[in-house]
Coordinates of C-alpha atoms and ligand atoms in Angstrom, one line a residue:
M1 CA 42.8 -40.3 -98.2
I2 CA 45.3 -40.4 -101.1
S3 CA 47.4 -37.7 -99.3
T4 CA 48.4 -40.4 -96.8
L5 CA 50.2 -42.2 -99.5
I6 CA 52.2 -39.2 -100.6
S7 CA 55.2 -37.9 -98.7
K8 CA 56.5 -35.2 -100.9
S9 CA 54.8 -31.8 -101.5
T10 CA 55.7 -31.8 -105.2
S11 CA 54.1 -35.2 -105.7
A12 CA 51.0 -34.1 -103.8
T13 CA 50.6 -31.1 -106.2
T14 CA 50.8 -33.5 -109.2
V15 CA 48.5 -36.1 -107.8
G16 CA 46.0 -33.4 -106.5
F17 CA 45.8 -31.8 -110.0
S18 CA 45.5 -35.3 -111.6
I19 CA 42.5 -36.1 -109.3
F20 CA 40.9 -32.8 -110.2
I21 CA 41.2 -33.6 -113.9
I22 CA 39.9 -37.1 -113.4
G23 CA 36.9 -35.8 -111.3
F24 CA 36.2 -33.2 -114.0
L25 CA 36.1 -35.9 -116.7
T26 CA 34.0 -38.4 -114.7
Q27 CA 31.6 -35.5 -113.8
L28 CA 31.2 -34.8 -117.6
V29 CA 30.5 -38.6 -118.2
A30 CA 27.9 -38.5 -115.3
T31 CA 26.0 -35.6 -116.9
T32 CA 25.6 -37.7 -120.1
G33 CA 23.5 -40.2 -118.1
F34 CA 26.1 -42.9 -117.4
P35 CA 25.5 -45.0 -115.3
Y36 CA 22.4 -43.4 -113.7
S37 CA 19.9 -44.9 -116.0
S38 CA 18.0 -48.3 -116.1
S39 CA 20.1 -49.4 -119.1
H40 CA 23.2 -49.7 -116.9
K41 CA 23.8 -52.3 -114.2
K42 CA 23.4 -51.4 -110.6
L43 CA 26.8 -52.7 -109.8
Y44 CA 28.3 -50.0 -112.2
R45 CA 26.2 -47.3 -110.4
T46 CA 27.4 -48.5 -107.0
I47 CA 31.2 -48.6 -108.0
W48 CA 30.8 -45.1 -109.7
S49 CA 29.2 -43.5 -106.7
F50 CA 32.1 -44.2 -104.4
F51 CA 34.0 -41.3 -106.1
P52 CA 32.3 -38.3 -104.5
P53 CA 32.6 -35.9 -107.5
N54 CA 30.5 -38.4 -109.6
I55 CA 27.5 -38.6 -107.3
F56 CA 27.7 -34.8 -106.6
A57 CA 27.6 -34.3 -110.5
K58 CA 24.4 -36.4 -110.6
A59 CA 22.8 -34.3 -107.8
I60 CA 23.6 -31.1 -109.7
S61 CA 22.2 -32.6 -113.0
S62 CA 19.0 -33.7 -111.2
L63 CA 18.5 -30.4 -109.5
D64 CA 19.2 -28.6 -112.8
A65 CA 16.5 -30.8 -114.5
A66 CA 14.1 -29.9 -111.7
T67 CA 14.5 -26.2 -112.1
L68 CA 15.1 -25.8 -115.8
V69 CA 12.2 -23.5 -116.4
T70 CA 10.7 -21.0 -114.0
E71 CA 7.4 -22.9 -113.6
E72 CA 9.3 -26.0 -112.3
P73 CA 8.8 -26.4 -108.5
G74 CA 12.3 -27.7 -107.9
V75 CA 13.0 -30.3 -105.3
S76 CA 11.6 -29.4 -101.8
W77 CA 12.9 -31.1 -98.6
S78 CA 9.6 -33.1 -98.3
K79 CA 10.0 -34.5 -101.8
I80 CA 13.6 -35.5 -101.7
S81 CA 12.7 -39.2 -101.6
R82 CA 10.7 -39.0 -104.8
C83 CA 11.7 -38.8 -108.4
T84 CA 10.8 -35.6 -110.3
S85 CA 8.6 -35.7 -113.4
D86 CA 11.5 -34.3 -115.4
E87 CA 13.5 -37.5 -115.0
P88 CA 11.4 -40.3 -116.6
D89 CA 14.3 -42.8 -116.3
C90 CA 15.0 -42.0 -112.7
V91 CA 17.1 -44.6 -110.7
I92 CA 18.4 -42.5 -107.9
T93 CA 16.6 -39.8 -105.7
I94 CA 18.1 -36.7 -104.1
E95 CA 17.7 -38.5 -100.8
T96 CA 19.8 -41.5 -101.9
I97 CA 22.4 -39.0 -103.2
Y98 CA 22.5 -37.3 -99.8
K99 CA 23.0 -40.7 -98.1
W100 CA 25.8 -41.5 -100.6
L101 CA 27.6 -38.2 -99.9
I102 CA 27.4 -38.7 -96.2
L103 CA 28.5 -42.4 -96.4
T104 CA 31.5 -41.6 -98.7
F105 CA 32.5 -38.7 -96.4
F106 CA 32.8 -41.0 -93.4
L107 CA 34.3 -43.9 -95.5
W108 CA 37.2 -41.8 -96.9
F109 CA 37.7 -39.9 -93.7
I110 CA 38.1 -43.2 -91.7
L111 CA 40.3 -44.7 -94.4
A112 CA 42.4 -41.5 -94.4
V113 CA 43.0 -41.8 -90.6
Y114 CA 43.6 -45.5 -90.7
F115 CA 46.3 -45.2 -93.6
D116 CA 47.8 -42.2 -91.9
N117 CA 48.6 -44.4 -88.9
I118 CA 49.8 -47.5 -90.7
I119 CA 51.8 -46.0 -93.5
P120 CA 55.4 -45.3 -92.4
N121 CA 56.3 -41.6 -91.9
V122 CA 59.6 -40.0 -93.2
N123 CA 61.4 -41.8 -90.4
G124 CA 59.8 -45.1 -91.2
V125 CA 57.6 -45.0 -88.1
R126 CA 54.1 -46.4 -88.2
K127 CA 51.5 -48.2 -86.0
P128 CA 50.7 -51.9 -86.3
V129 CA 48.1 -52.8 -89.0
L130 CA 45.5 -53.8 -86.4
Y131 CA 46.3 -50.9 -84.0
F132 CA 42.6 -50.1 -83.5
L133 CA 42.0 -53.5 -81.9
N134 CA 44.3 -52.6 -79.0
P135 CA 41.9 -51.3 -76.1
G136 CA 44.8 -49.1 -74.9
Y137 CA 44.5 -47.0 -78.1
W138 CA 40.9 -46.0 -77.4
T139 CA 41.3 -45.7 -73.5
G140 CA 44.5 -43.7 -73.9
R141 CA 46.1 -45.7 -71.1
S142 CA 48.8 -47.9 -72.7
G143 CA 48.7 -47.5 -76.5
S144 CA 50.2 -49.7 -79.1
K145 CA 53.9 -50.1 -79.8
V146 CA 55.0 -48.1 -82.8
K147 CA 56.7 -50.2 -85.6
E148 CA 59.2 -49.5 -88.3
G149 CA 59.5 -50.4 -91.9
S150 CA 56.9 -50.8 -94.8
I151 CA 53.6 -52.4 -94.1
F152 CA 54.4 -55.1 -96.6
S153 CA 57.7 -56.0 -94.9
F154 CA 57.0 -58.7 -92.5
I155 CA 60.2 -58.2 -90.6
G156 CA 59.6 -60.8 -87.9
S157 CA 61.9 -60.7 -84.9
P158 CA 65.0 -58.6 -85.4
P159 CA 68.4 -60.4 -85.1
Q160 CA 69.6 -60.7 -81.6
V161 CA 72.3 -58.2 -80.4
K162 CA 75.4 -60.1 -79.4
D163 CA 78.0 -59.0 -77.0
T164 CA 76.0 -56.5 -74.9
S165 CA 77.8 -57.0 -71.6
P166 CA 79.8 -54.0 -70.5
T167 CA 83.5 -54.1 -70.2
D168 CA 83.9 -51.2 -67.9
K169 CA 83.3 -51.4 -64.2
D170 CA 81.4 -48.1 -63.9
V171 CA 79.1 -49.0 -66.8
L172 CA 78.5 -52.4 -65.2
D173 CA 77.7 -50.8 -61.9
E174 CA 75.2 -48.3 -63.5
E175 CA 73.6 -51.3 -65.4
I176 CA 73.2 -53.4 -62.2
M177 CA 71.7 -50.4 -60.4
V178 CA 69.2 -49.6 -63.1
K179 CA 68.3 -53.3 -63.5
Q180 CA 67.6 -53.6 -59.8
Q181 CA 65.4 -50.4 -59.8
A182 CA 63.6 -51.7 -62.9
E183 CA 63.0 -55.2 -61.5
K184 CA 61.6 -53.7 -58.2
G185 CA 59.6 -51.1 -60.1
M186 CA 61.2 -48.4 -58.0
T187 CA 60.8 -44.9 -59.2
D188 CA 63.6 -42.7 -58.1
E189 CA 62.2 -39.1 -57.6
G190 CA 65.5 -37.7 -58.8
V191 CA 65.6 -39.6 -62.0
A192 CA 64.3 -37.9 -65.2
V193 CA 65.1 -40.6 -67.7
Q194 CA 65.6 -44.3 -66.9
V195 CA 67.0 -46.1 -69.9
C196 CA 66.4 -49.9 -69.5
G197 CA 68.3 -52.0 -72.1
L198 CA 67.7 -49.7 -75.1
I199 CA 68.3 -51.4 -78.3
K200 CA 68.0 -49.9 -81.8
T201 CA 68.5 -52.1 -84.9
Y202 CA 68.0 -50.4 -88.2
P203 CA 66.2 -53.0 -90.5
S204 CA 67.6 -54.3 -93.8
T205 CA 67.0 -52.1 -96.8
Y206 CA 66.5 -53.3 -100.3
T207 CA 67.9 -51.6 -103.4
L208 CA 67.3 -52.5 -107.1
G209 CA 70.4 -52.8 -109.2
C210 CA 71.3 -54.0 -112.6
S211 CA 74.3 -56.3 -113.3
C212 CA 75.6 -57.0 -116.9
V213 CA 77.8 -59.9 -117.9
C214 CA 78.8 -59.7 -121.7
C215 CA 75.5 -58.7 -123.4
C216 CA 73.3 -60.1 -120.8
C217 CA 71.8 -57.8 -118.2
C218 CA 69.5 -58.7 -115.3
L219 CA 67.9 -56.9 -112.4
K220 CA 69.2 -57.7 -108.9
V221 CA 67.8 -56.9 -105.5
K222 CA 70.5 -56.1 -103.0
R223 CA 69.7 -56.5 -99.4
T224 CA 71.7 -54.7 -96.7
A225 CA 72.2 -56.5 -93.3
P226 CA 70.3 -55.1 -90.3
Y227 CA 72.5 -52.6 -88.3
H228 CA 72.7 -52.6 -84.5
A229 CA 73.2 -48.9 -83.8
V230 CA 72.5 -49.1 -80.1
K231 CA 73.3 -52.3 -78.3
G232 CA 71.5 -52.3 -75.0
L233 CA 71.9 -49.1 -72.9
W234 CA 71.2 -49.1 -69.2
L235 CA 71.5 -45.7 -67.4
N236 CA 69.7 -43.2 -65.3
L237 CA 69.7 -39.4 -66.2
A238 CA 69.1 -37.2 -63.2
K239 CA 66.9 -34.1 -62.8
G240 CA 68.7 -30.8 -62.7
Q241 CA 71.8 -32.3 -64.3
L242 CA 73.4 -32.1 -67.7
F243 CA 74.3 -35.5 -69.1
C244 CA 76.9 -35.4 -71.8
L245 CA 77.2 -38.1 -74.4
L246 CA 80.6 -38.2 -76.2
G247 CA 81.7 -40.5 -78.9
P248 CA 83.2 -40.8 -82.4
N249 CA 81.1 -40.5 -85.5
G250 CA 78.6 -43.4 -85.9
A251 CA 78.8 -44.2 -82.2
G252 CA 75.0 -44.2 -81.8
K253 CA 74.5 -40.8 -80.0
T254 CA 72.0 -39.3 -82.4
T255 CA 70.2 -42.6 -82.7
T256 CA 69.9 -42.8 -78.8
I257 CA 68.3 -39.2 -78.8
S258 CA 66.1 -40.2 -81.8
C259 CA 64.8 -43.2 -79.7
L260 CA 64.2 -41.1 -76.6
T261 CA 62.3 -38.4 -78.6
G262 CA 60.3 -40.8 -80.5
I263 CA 61.7 -39.9 -83.9
T264 CA 62.6 -43.5 -84.5
P265 CA 61.0 -46.5 -82.8
I266 CA 63.1 -48.6 -80.4
T267 CA 63.8 -52.3 -81.3
G268 CA 64.3 -53.6 -77.8
G269 CA 64.3 -52.6 -74.2
D270 CA 62.5 -49.5 -72.9
A271 CA 63.2 -45.9 -71.6
L272 CA 61.0 -44.1 -69.1
V273 CA 60.9 -40.4 -69.5
Y274 CA 59.3 -39.0 -66.3
G275 CA 57.6 -42.3 -65.9
H276 CA 56.2 -42.5 -69.5
S277 CA 57.4 -45.3 -71.8
V278 CA 58.9 -44.4 -75.2
A279 CA 57.8 -47.9 -76.4
S280 CA 54.1 -46.9 -76.2
S281 CA 52.4 -44.4 -78.5
V282 CA 50.4 -43.0 -75.7
G283 CA 53.5 -42.7 -73.5
M284 CA 55.3 -41.0 -76.4
A285 CA 52.4 -38.5 -76.9
K286 CA 52.9 -37.4 -73.2
I287 CA 56.7 -37.4 -73.4
R288 CA 56.4 -35.0 -76.5
R289 CA 54.8 -32.4 -74.2
L290 CA 57.7 -32.6 -71.8
I291 CA 60.7 -32.3 -74.1
G292 CA 62.5 -29.7 -76.1
V293 CA 64.9 -30.8 -78.9
C294 CA 67.7 -29.1 -80.7
P295 CA 68.3 -31.6 -83.6
Q296 CA 71.8 -32.1 -85.2
F297 CA 70.6 -30.4 -88.3
D298 CA 68.7 -27.2 -88.0
I299 CA 64.9 -27.4 -88.9
L300 CA 64.3 -23.8 -89.8
W301 CA 62.5 -22.0 -92.5
D302 CA 64.4 -19.4 -94.6
A303 CA 61.4 -17.2 -95.1
L304 CA 60.6 -16.7 -91.4
T305 CA 62.5 -14.4 -89.0
G306 CA 63.9 -15.5 -85.6
Q307 CA 61.0 -13.9 -83.8
E308 CA 58.5 -15.7 -86.0
H309 CA 60.2 -19.0 -85.4
L310 CA 60.0 -18.7 -81.6
E311 CA 56.4 -17.5 -81.7
L312 CA 55.6 -20.5 -84.0
F313 CA 57.2 -23.0 -81.7
A314 CA 55.7 -21.3 -78.6
N315 CA 52.3 -21.7 -80.2
I316 CA 53.0 -25.4 -81.0
K317 CA 54.1 -25.9 -77.4
G318 CA 50.8 -24.6 -76.2
L319 CA 51.8 -21.4 -74.4
P320 CA 49.0 -19.0 -73.7
P321 CA 48.5 -16.5 -76.6
S322 CA 49.0 -13.5 -74.3
E323 CA 52.5 -14.7 -73.3
I324 CA 53.9 -15.8 -76.7
K325 CA 55.3 -12.4 -77.8
S326 CA 57.0 -11.7 -74.5
V327 CA 58.5 -15.2 -74.2
A328 CA 59.8 -15.0 -77.7
A329 CA 61.3 -11.6 -77.2
K330 CA 62.9 -12.7 -73.8
S331 CA 64.3 -15.8 -75.5
L332 CA 65.9 -13.7 -78.3
S333 CA 67.5 -11.2 -76.0
E334 CA 68.8 -14.0 -73.7
G335 CA 70.1 -15.7 -76.8
K336 CA 71.9 -12.6 -78.0
L337 CA 69.9 -12.7 -81.2
K338 CA 68.2 -9.4 -80.5
T339 CA 69.8 -7.7 -83.5
A340 CA 68.6 -10.5 -85.8
T341 CA 65.1 -10.6 -84.4
N342 CA 63.4 -9.5 -87.6
V343 CA 66.0 -10.8 -90.0
R344 CA 64.9 -13.8 -92.1
V345 CA 66.7 -17.0 -91.1
G346 CA 67.8 -17.4 -94.7
N347 CA 70.2 -14.6 -94.0
Y348 CA 71.5 -16.0 -90.8
S349 CA 75.0 -17.6 -90.5
G350 CA 75.5 -21.3 -89.5
G351 CA 76.3 -20.4 -85.9
M352 CA 73.3 -18.1 -85.6
K353 CA 71.0 -20.8 -86.9
R354 CA 72.4 -23.2 -84.2
H355 CA 71.9 -20.5 -81.7
L356 CA 68.3 -20.2 -82.7
S357 CA 67.8 -23.9 -82.7
V358 CA 69.0 -23.9 -79.0
A359 CA 66.6 -21.1 -78.1
I360 CA 63.7 -23.0 -79.8
A361 CA 64.6 -26.2 -77.8
L362 CA 64.4 -24.2 -74.5
I363 CA 61.2 -22.3 -75.3
G364 CA 58.0 -23.4 -73.3
D365 CA 60.0 -24.5 -70.2
P366 CA 60.5 -28.2 -71.1
R367 CA 61.4 -30.5 -68.3
L368 CA 63.9 -32.5 -70.5
V369 CA 66.0 -31.0 -73.2
F370 CA 68.0 -32.8 -75.9
L371 CA 70.8 -30.8 -77.5
D372 CA 72.5 -32.7 -80.3
E373 CA 75.9 -31.1 -81.0
P374 CA 74.4 -27.6 -80.3
T375 CA 77.6 -25.6 -80.7
T376 CA 78.7 -27.0 -84.1
G377 CA 79.9 -24.2 -86.4
M378 CA 80.0 -21.5 -83.6
D379 CA 82.9 -19.1 -83.0
P380 CA 84.5 -19.3 -79.5
I381 CA 82.7 -16.2 -78.2
T382 CA 79.2 -17.4 -79.3
R383 CA 80.0 -20.9 -78.0
R384 CA 81.0 -19.5 -74.6
H385 CA 77.7 -17.5 -74.6
V386 CA 75.6 -20.6 -75.5
W387 CA 77.4 -22.6 -72.8
E388 CA 76.2 -19.9 -70.3
I389 CA 72.7 -20.2 -71.6
I390 CA 72.8 -24.1 -71.3
E391 CA 74.3 -23.8 -67.8
D392 CA 71.5 -21.5 -66.7
A393 CA 68.9 -23.8 -68.3
K394 CA 70.0 -26.8 -66.1
K395 CA 68.0 -25.5 -63.1
G396 CA 64.9 -27.6 -62.7
R397 CA 65.3 -29.7 -65.8
A398 CA 67.4 -32.5 -67.2
I399 CA 69.6 -31.9 -70.3
V400 CA 71.1 -34.5 -72.6
L401 CA 73.8 -33.1 -74.7
T402 CA 76.0 -34.7 -77.4
T403 CA 79.2 -33.3 -78.5
H404 CA 82.6 -34.1 -79.9
S405 CA 84.3 -31.4 -77.8
M406 CA 86.0 -32.7 -74.6
E407 CA 86.2 -29.2 -73.5
E408 CA 82.5 -28.6 -73.8
A409 CA 81.7 -31.9 -71.9
D410 CA 84.2 -30.9 -69.2
I411 CA 82.7 -27.5 -68.7
L412 CA 79.0 -28.4 -69.0
G413 CA 78.6 -32.1 -68.1
D414 CA 77.6 -33.1 -64.6
R415 CA 78.0 -36.7 -65.8
I416 CA 79.7 -37.7 -68.9
A417 CA 79.5 -41.0 -70.9
I418 CA 81.5 -42.1 -73.8
M419 CA 79.8 -44.2 -76.5
A420 CA 81.4 -46.3 -79.2
K421 CA 79.9 -48.8 -81.6
G422 CA 76.5 -48.6 -79.9
K423 CA 77.7 -49.4 -76.4
L424 CA 78.6 -47.3 -73.4
R425 CA 82.4 -47.4 -72.8
C426 CA 82.7 -45.4 -69.6
I427 CA 80.5 -43.2 -67.4
G428 CA 81.0 -40.8 -64.5
T429 CA 81.8 -37.3 -63.5
S430 CA 84.5 -35.3 -65.4
I431 CA 86.9 -35.6 -62.4
H432 CA 86.2 -39.3 -62.0
L433 CA 86.9 -40.0 -65.7
K434 CA 90.1 -37.9 -65.7
S435 CA 91.4 -39.7 -62.7
R436 CA 90.7 -43.1 -64.2
F437 CA 91.7 -42.5 -67.8
G438 CA 93.5 -39.1 -67.9
A439 CA 97.2 -39.1 -68.9
G440 CA 97.8 -35.9 -67.0
Y441 CA 99.5 -32.8 -68.4
V442 CA 103.0 -32.3 -69.8
C443 CA 104.5 -29.1 -68.6
N444 CA 107.9 -27.8 -69.9
I445 CA 109.8 -25.5 -67.5
N446 CA 113.1 -23.7 -68.0
F447 CA 115.3 -23.2 -65.0
S448 CA 118.1 -20.8 -64.6
T449 CA 120.7 -22.8 -62.7
T450 CA 123.3 -21.1 -60.3
N451 CA 125.5 -24.0 -59.5
G452 CA 124.6 -26.5 -62.3
E453 CA 121.7 -28.1 -60.3
P454 CA 118.1 -27.1 -61.2
Q455 CA 115.9 -25.9 -58.3
T456 CA 113.1 -28.5 -58.4
E457 CA 111.6 -27.8 -55.0
P458 CA 109.3 -25.0 -56.2
V459 CA 108.0 -27.2 -59.0
K460 CA 107.2 -29.9 -56.5
F461 CA 105.4 -27.3 -54.3
F462 CA 103.1 -26.3 -57.1
F463 CA 102.6 -29.7 -58.9
Y464 CA 101.4 -32.3 -56.6
N465 CA 102.4 -36.0 -57.5
V466 CA 104.5 -34.7 -60.3
C467 CA 106.9 -37.0 -62.3
M468 CA 109.9 -34.9 -63.4
Y469 CA 112.4 -35.5 -66.2
I470 CA 115.4 -33.2 -66.3
Y471 CA 117.3 -32.8 -69.6
Ligands
ATP501 N1 68.3 -44.7 -91.0 C1 69.4 -45.4 -90.8 N2 69.5 -46.6 -91.4 C2 70.6 -47.4 -91.3 N3 71.6 -47.0 -90.5 C3 71.6 -45.9 -89.9 C4 70.5 -45.0 -90.0 N4 70.7 -43.9 -89.2 C5 72.0 -44.1 -88.7 N5 72.5 -45.3 -89.0 C6 73.8 -45.8 -88.7 O1 73.8 -46.0 -87.2 C7 75.1 -45.7 -86.7 C8 74.9 -44.6 -85.6 O2 74.5 -43.4 -86.2 P1 74.3 -42.0 -85.3 O3 73.8 -41.0 -86.2 O4 73.5 -42.4 -84.1 O5 75.9 -41.8 -84.9 P2 76.4 -40.5 -84.0 O6 77.1 -41.1 -82.8 O7 75.3 -39.5 -83.7 O8 77.4 -39.9 -85.1 P3 77.8 -38.4 -85.4 O9 78.7 -38.0 -84.3 O10 78.5 -38.4 -86.7 O11 76.5 -37.6 -85.4 C9 75.9 -45.2 -87.9 O12 76.8 -46.2 -88.3 C10 74.9 -44.9 -89.0 O13 75.4 -45.2 -90.2

């Protein structure tokens, strides 16, 4: 149960060892007779017995007393409800000890499950305090909405996001279309993800500081303002297409992916991934079975090889054991990581690690793949190769890719959206965006003139709609 309160493995070791020492000391105390004798209050015995090592120590000491010499009959199953003659001051029988052990097992187990659900995980995600009162949690149909922040922070309603209306015509058209579909409850067969007014606001954080004026110092609690990272996204992501999300640093691309993959809970709106809502814990559990994720920062273990990573993730994704080895080997050979199959990931270069993360995202044939800046740190040849893998992977699934590279978006993206400050600024195909916002190309041509006049006709023939400046 205590493990639910600890997030770091180093703290867990320290706390685990401390519990062992405390348990050893209290067991020693229990063997001296405290508090299992008539001279101590029943209340002390009850409190003492909630710590399982104490009551277990009492059981051992009673059994020890019953079998001290070879003539002793011990405690047979039929006599567990009676005190033995060796314990004149008997206040607890072996039967009662059994009941206590069973009761404390279930008590601590239920508390562990409860606290595991309501205490925020590393991403600050948790279930509501009374989540078990929601019938959907037990029936598995709707599930409760996941929350964010500490269980003691009564956040209330988050501040409203102002200025969510789109400024671009294409973004507005997309928003109107998705709103109409959402209002009518229409499910377009070709849509993999329907994002309906997705809002993400990071809650305020509190930091403890110290401010000193002359010789007088005082503690100060600083509160940061809530931050609107995503300010109401409305869009459809089609099956069999790659949707590319471009934008400057801090635009909200990773936050959008984190919301769609359940890493962080959404603040407002909703998104349906193959019909399952990201706002519900049950919906999210179903979504996790459908998706593959290549996060912005590699989550790999230095001590494992590429092959072992792929086998591990294939296992987690529930592939049949007979297929795991062949799927991992195929994935490695497709990913041109064959030479590094049995090399530990600690010895991989940055580009190879990204390459392996992409292969992990695609393992298990997910229906929706999120690739967050997959080609960061790759040389041009490896990048080209990964583009080919991504292009092949489009068939039969939807892919969401974030990048800073216009070239990557142009080559891979079937639809491209540009985000800035948490809002979509434009959306469309590469050709559409180029024709709307592109400044064209500047091409310098040297002419050899015969009579002082440059021959511009061939240029006009090759470059349609050209604007020519002759120097
Ligand atoms: N846990 C957090 N708490 C508070 N603010 C956050 C948190 N995570 C992200 N932000 C803020 O949200 C904004 C969007 O961040 P996000 O990581 O989504 O941007 P991004 O578009 O993916 O940027 P990059 O291209 O650098 O990866 C940033 O201003 C960031 O500071």
